[in-house]
Each structure stands twice: as structure tokens, then as C-alpha cells.
């Protein structure tokens, strides 16, 4: 059954690619007309036109003249956004569907708390149904995380959700980051096996010791990713949930002068003053969701006001679904947080330019600006409002999603 | 007495009108509608810039994680009243999203997990002060959960065939018990068999959990064999059996609407599901099947309206149709004279995730009172 499903996905992809041959012609300009354009890094443009060539945005503005011979995508009654970005996804790695009775989550190797040499790219399945779901909600770029559960989970990598049968056509080499988990999660992975780390104290000290070991052994190739972290050539993504661990993680990151971001941060709402002082970029879980996280809700104090508190404290805020199939709910999650006090602008930034910055891709994507990749999505209304419908998603000018007619 | 001046009022049928008012007294609705006049001197709750609906109803949720007795596949005598903690912090959270009635059930590890209860989400020190006693449905489940829970212990059921066979076996024994009961010839009462006998006699509604098309038709087959008064729960792949469900006049509690597909039998979860059921003429409520993330249910219903579900059906699915699925439509689910004064007030259409619930009245008592 699984094999048959995969074949069907492949046929669908080829059909879409054929439709786009016209747009892919080098040098040919496409003009996208929209009722409202949201560049994110500039004010909204009513009755806007965006010109695209060779997968890049050439220009955008109100009433820009459309060059003769240009292809026209007419979304005159619709709202145009940059493609959305999930900076903490497990897309394509968590098996879909995941059978919680039988399956092991493929993104965390529980054989050793230090797995810096493991790559999420090796676990990425380009046929995961969650990927096409994400495209159908306007997601164009995701970070594919390693983790979470080891002190060092491994290296994640970014992906553009292009229509492709192979991961290598989607993954972006050179965008690797190192996933680290601090706090109680590694203890939950190892203590029951009588293996270190068996306490929180051990989690932090083992990481400090590993950093020192890497500095003292420059010829040990297995420690190279850690050395690159210490040299700030690789960014650290530190996943932690409890308030106490958000604090200790920030202090440890500063102790070693890492280039780092805090991920998860479920209890960050408890320490706004500290966060303001340290001005930490945070990639927040956008919606503790579903029965698996309900179990975890007993471990931490969730608050629906978390995002608003973090945004008010001045932390550059990104949202993530921190999952696979629910990546498609990222715009929905951002909109829901507006009802909990997050400003509409910060909510939109949290799924576009802020995650682009976290991933080091802000020159390429995350907003609609001349020179950036033509990654965009169109909605029937405000994309963050639940009742709006995605009408199309494009990556580098290529259509990757069109809704079925009649729905 | 309390009157509510409405900006937008949800009429029976699922459409909002502009304006309108509601008058309540002693916990009941006296009058509600576009032309309702507010009596002189009556205190007024001014919702003239807001959206007013009946209190929302969750027709299938779990207020407790402690609700799966995984020691035997048939435990009909377990009751959700014994799992409920009135001080559970998720209760005020769910209420703050506009929910006033919540049917909390045993889990789905068992073919028959026990009886559920419907509670008003009031402040209370004991479950008895929350419960609507006439609604205590039997929770049943087929599909993966029972066969995987017990199969790995070497106990029937270990397969879908086992699910069906053990249900037939147990209900056949209960039918014999029922016959003896009706003739006054019982040797000794048996609480578990009492519950099943009530279901067979049509005195107790049954909720049957099923996700896949195969399990949907198995559930209907079994329910019709034993002439149960029932609803189907989840119906994740209902869009593949919509005509069948309409033909058999099955009412469904559909959901969860969009969560990660956590098991094989949920792989076809899709927001187009309720819309397809609506177009085929199937009656349904919408459910979250959860505890505190019930807060997302109204706007997830809204998300389904971007995939073919009409807003009327979405709003009905959270109100009157949910009440019908619980057998409580004479008491709750619409703003009509004589019904409980369960009323929720929002800053926008509750189908939109940006709307904030500002007031929740249960039996006329306002629990929220937020700006």
C-alpha cells in the first residue's frame, strides 16, 4: 500500500512540472497581480503587481506596468504573501503517519547523547505526505531539524519545498545548523537505561565538558561540528522547555560565546524580564497540539499567551509547528496567537522574515523584495485567519500547489 | 433577569443576523431573536459590538488522561464520572474558549471502555454539581486501538475480526441478560451487563469510535445488528463512505479535524472531510477529542469552511447538532425560549481564529466577563 501511494505522488509532481514549463523559460517575465500584497518588510500594497524573472522578484508595487509578452498570474481579488517558513520543522523525518504503538521517531538517535555527526538530511523522505500538505498551506521553506532528545541531536538543514522526487533537489547544502537539547528531555531519554545523563546537572556539565574536549583535540575529526559551533561557523539551535532551562541554556550559550537561538521555550512566558535583558531570538512552538503534546503538558506549564509575552519583551520571535504534518497549520497557529495578544504584524513576521533570519536565509527569502527568490503564496483572504483558503503556492516562480477545482 | 444586546446573533439554523437581543431569567432563555424587546428596567449585557452564540458544545472529548482501563477489552461498568476532576485547570481554559457543555468519555483502548458523562463547565466542588445525568452514553471503539492494546497481551481482540467477534459475543450474552431482566428472572445483578442491556433496550445511547472506511462500515453493521441508538465517532475517512452513511442515516461526531496523523488509521485525515459529509446529507457535530486543546475547535471548524464546509453547518456542528448527538437538544444547542441560558459572546465570528471569547454564561451565570 505504501509503495502504491508513493507512485501516485510522483505522477502528480510530473504533471505540475509540465504546466510550469512556460514560466520556467529563462528570461520570460511573469507578472503577478494581487488585490493586496504583503511584502512584510514594507507596508501592504493595494492592487499590487509583482514582476518575476528566472525565479527572482524583479520589482513590486502599486500599478507597475506589465511588460509586453509577460505571462500573467491574475490573483486580483486575493492576498499575496511571501512563502511561509517553519524554522523548527520535522517535515519529512517523522514518519507519516506515525504509528505511536510501533514506530520510533526517526529524528532522534537514542544510542548516544552526543550525535553531532548525524544529519537530518539522511532521514529526509521527499515523498512524505506532510510535505504536500505544507505546500497547500503556503509553506515554502523549512528547517529540517535533528532531535529532540539528545544533548547534541545532530545537524539539521534547510529545505525549499520544491516539487521533487528527491531530497537532494530540495535540501540546501551550506544551511546546516546544530540541534542541541538542554534540560529534562535528555534525562528522560537516558536515565531509565541507567545511562548518562541521569540528571539535569549532568546534561549541562556533559555539554561543557564536550566543548572543552573539542577545543583541546583539534585533530579529532568526530568533534569538528562542535569546533565549528565554538568558532561560530555553525549556529546552535538550543531546544529547551522549562523556564529554568531557558535561563540556563541562555547563560551556557553566552558562556561559550555561541551563535545561538532558543527553540521550544514552552515556559519562556515566565521570565520576560530575563528575555528582554538577553534579547534572544526564540523559535516558539506555535500551538501545543494533539495527544502527544497533551501528555507533555503535564511536564511543563503551557500558556497560550507565551508568544505575546515574548514579542513584548523584544525577542525576535519565530513560530514553528515543531512537527511534520501540522506544519500546514503554521499560518493558522500564527492567527490564533493574534487572539491571545500577539500583534498581527509580529504574527506574520514570525512565519516569514524572522525564521528566515534564524536560518540565515534572509537575503534569499522571507519577504517580498526585489532580488529575493520568488517564493510566494496567495490566499482568498487574510492568510492567518482560519477561514481563508490558499489559492496557490510558488517557489522560485514555479507553482508547487494549486487547489483542486470545486472545493 | 438579564438581557443581552447583540451585535450579531446566531439564529437556529446556523446563520448570524445583525442586531437582535436575548432575555434570560432564572437560568433559562425567555426570548431570543431579531425582534426581541428588552423589558424596562432589565439589566443589560451590552454585546452590541460582538457576536453572540449558544454556548458551544463538545460532544466527544476527554477531560482526563486517566480514562483508559487497559486491563480487559470490555469494561462497560467504568464511568467517566470517576475520572473527572472538577478542579482540572483545563476546565476553565476550555470554558474561556466559549464551551459550556462538554461530553467527556472513557478512552478508546477498549471495545467498550465505559460510560461517558456530559457536564456543564461550571465551577463546582464535585462532579455531581456539573453532570447532566440523562446523558451517559456507552463509549465503544473498534479499529486499531483495541486490537493493538490486547493483541500484544495475547488476549482477544488481536485483529479486526476479533474486535467484531468479541462485540457480538458480549452483546449476545447481554441480550440474554436483558431478556431475564425483562421477565424479572435475574439471578444476580451484574453492573457491566446492566449497561449493555440498557444499550440493547435503547435506554442508553452508544458512541462507536472508528476512523477508516472499513471500520465505519463495520460499526454500522454491528450497531444495526443489535439495534443500537448510536453515533459514529471520529469518522476520519467519512468522505470515502459519505453516501453509505447518508443511506444508513448515521449521525456522526467528526474529528479531530487536523492533527498530525498519529496512527495508520488516521492517515487520510483532511479538512475536506466534513464538507463532503455535508454535501451527502450526513448529520454531524465537530469534535476535538481532547482536553485543553478543545480551545482550537471553533476555529478548526472555521478552517474546514475553507475546504468546502458551509459556515452554517460548521456553527450547527458546534451547537445544535452536538446537542442532538448527545440527546440534549431540548435543553441546549440553540438560543430558543425554554432552553438553558448557555450563551457565549465573541469579538468576532467564532469560526475565525482571531476572535476572542469575552463572556460565557452557563445557566445564566457569567463566568468570563472579559473586555
GROMACS .gro file of C-alpha atoms in nm, chain A residues 5 97-102 133 287-292 294 297 302 304 323 325-326 329 332 335-336 338-339 384-389 407, chain B residues 65 93 145 148-149 152 258-264 267 269-270 292-293 295-296 299-300 302-303 305-308 351-356:
model
   68
    5UNK     CA    1   0.082   0.573  -0.260
   97UNK     CA    2   0.157   0.856   0.950
   98UNK     CA    3   0.340   0.789   1.271
   99UNK     CA    4   0.213   0.480   1.446
  100UNK     CA    5   0.261   0.562   1.808
  101UNK     CA    6   0.211   0.198   1.902
  102UNK     CA    7   0.501   0.075   1.695
  133UNK     CA    8   0.019   1.937   0.297
  287UNK     CA    9   0.047   2.558   1.931
  288UNK     CA   10   0.098   2.281   2.181
  289UNK     CA   11  -0.127   2.047   1.991
  290UNK     CA   12  -0.255   1.696   1.981
  291UNK     CA   13  -0.246   1.398   2.217
  292UNK     CA   14   0.132   1.359   2.222
  294UNK     CA   15  -0.108   1.685   2.582
  297UNK     CA   16   0.156   1.930   2.911
  302UNK     CA   17   0.193   2.587   2.881
  304UNK     CA   18  -0.140   3.045   2.522
  323UNK     CA   19   0.626   1.867   1.388
  325UNK     CA   20   0.208   1.715   0.918
  326UNK     CA   21   0.097   2.004   1.135
  329UNK     CA   22  -0.116   2.469   1.036
  332UNK     CA   23  -0.342   2.907   1.146
  335UNK     CA   24  -0.351   3.378   1.353
  336UNK     CA   25  -0.471   3.207   1.670
  338UNK     CA   26  -0.338   3.715   1.749
  339UNK     CA   27  -0.644   3.629   1.960
  384UNK     CA   28  -0.356   3.391   0.907
  385UNK     CA   29  -0.734   3.379   0.953
  386UNK     CA   30  -0.871   3.023   0.971
  387UNK     CA   31  -1.150   3.073   0.719
  388UNK     CA   32  -0.918   3.185   0.435
  389UNK     CA   33  -0.820   2.949   0.158
  407UNK     CA   34  -1.350   2.266  -0.337
  472UNK     CA   35  -0.599   1.128   3.062
  500UNK     CA   36  -0.948   2.713   2.983
  552UNK     CA   37  -0.659   0.072   1.943
  555UNK     CA   38  -0.317  -0.344   1.941
  556UNK     CA   39  -0.376  -0.295   2.315
  559UNK     CA   40   0.012  -0.776   2.223
  665UNK     CA   41  -0.644   1.830   1.178
  666UNK     CA   42  -0.374   1.694   1.399
  667UNK     CA   43  -0.065   1.500   1.299
  668UNK     CA   44  -0.177   1.159   1.173
  669UNK     CA   45  -0.070   0.972   1.484
  670UNK     CA   46  -0.157   0.630   1.364
  671UNK     CA   47  -0.209   0.441   1.042
  674UNK     CA   48  -0.360   0.874   0.759
  676UNK     CA   49  -0.726   1.296   0.791
  677UNK     CA   50  -0.816   1.600   0.585
  699UNK     CA   51  -0.733   2.161   2.681
  700UNK     CA   52  -0.674   2.185   2.306
  702UNK     CA   53  -0.979   2.573   2.257
  703UNK     CA   54  -0.886   2.530   1.889
  706UNK     CA   55  -1.153   2.790   1.454
  707UNK     CA   56  -1.055   2.447   1.319
  709UNK     CA   57  -1.366   2.752   1.055
  710UNK     CA   58  -1.062   2.615   0.874
  712UNK     CA   59  -1.503   2.612   0.576
  713UNK     CA   60  -1.206   2.694   0.355
  714UNK     CA   61  -1.225   2.332   0.235
  715UNK     CA   62  -1.590   2.301   0.139
  758UNK     CA   63  -1.508   3.030   1.330
  759UNK     CA   64  -1.217   3.276   1.298
  760UNK     CA   65  -0.905   3.202   1.500
  761UNK     CA   66  -0.856   3.574   1.566
  762UNK     CA   67  -1.187   3.605   1.758
  763UNK     CA   68  -1.169   3.634   2.137
   0.00000   0.00000   0.00000
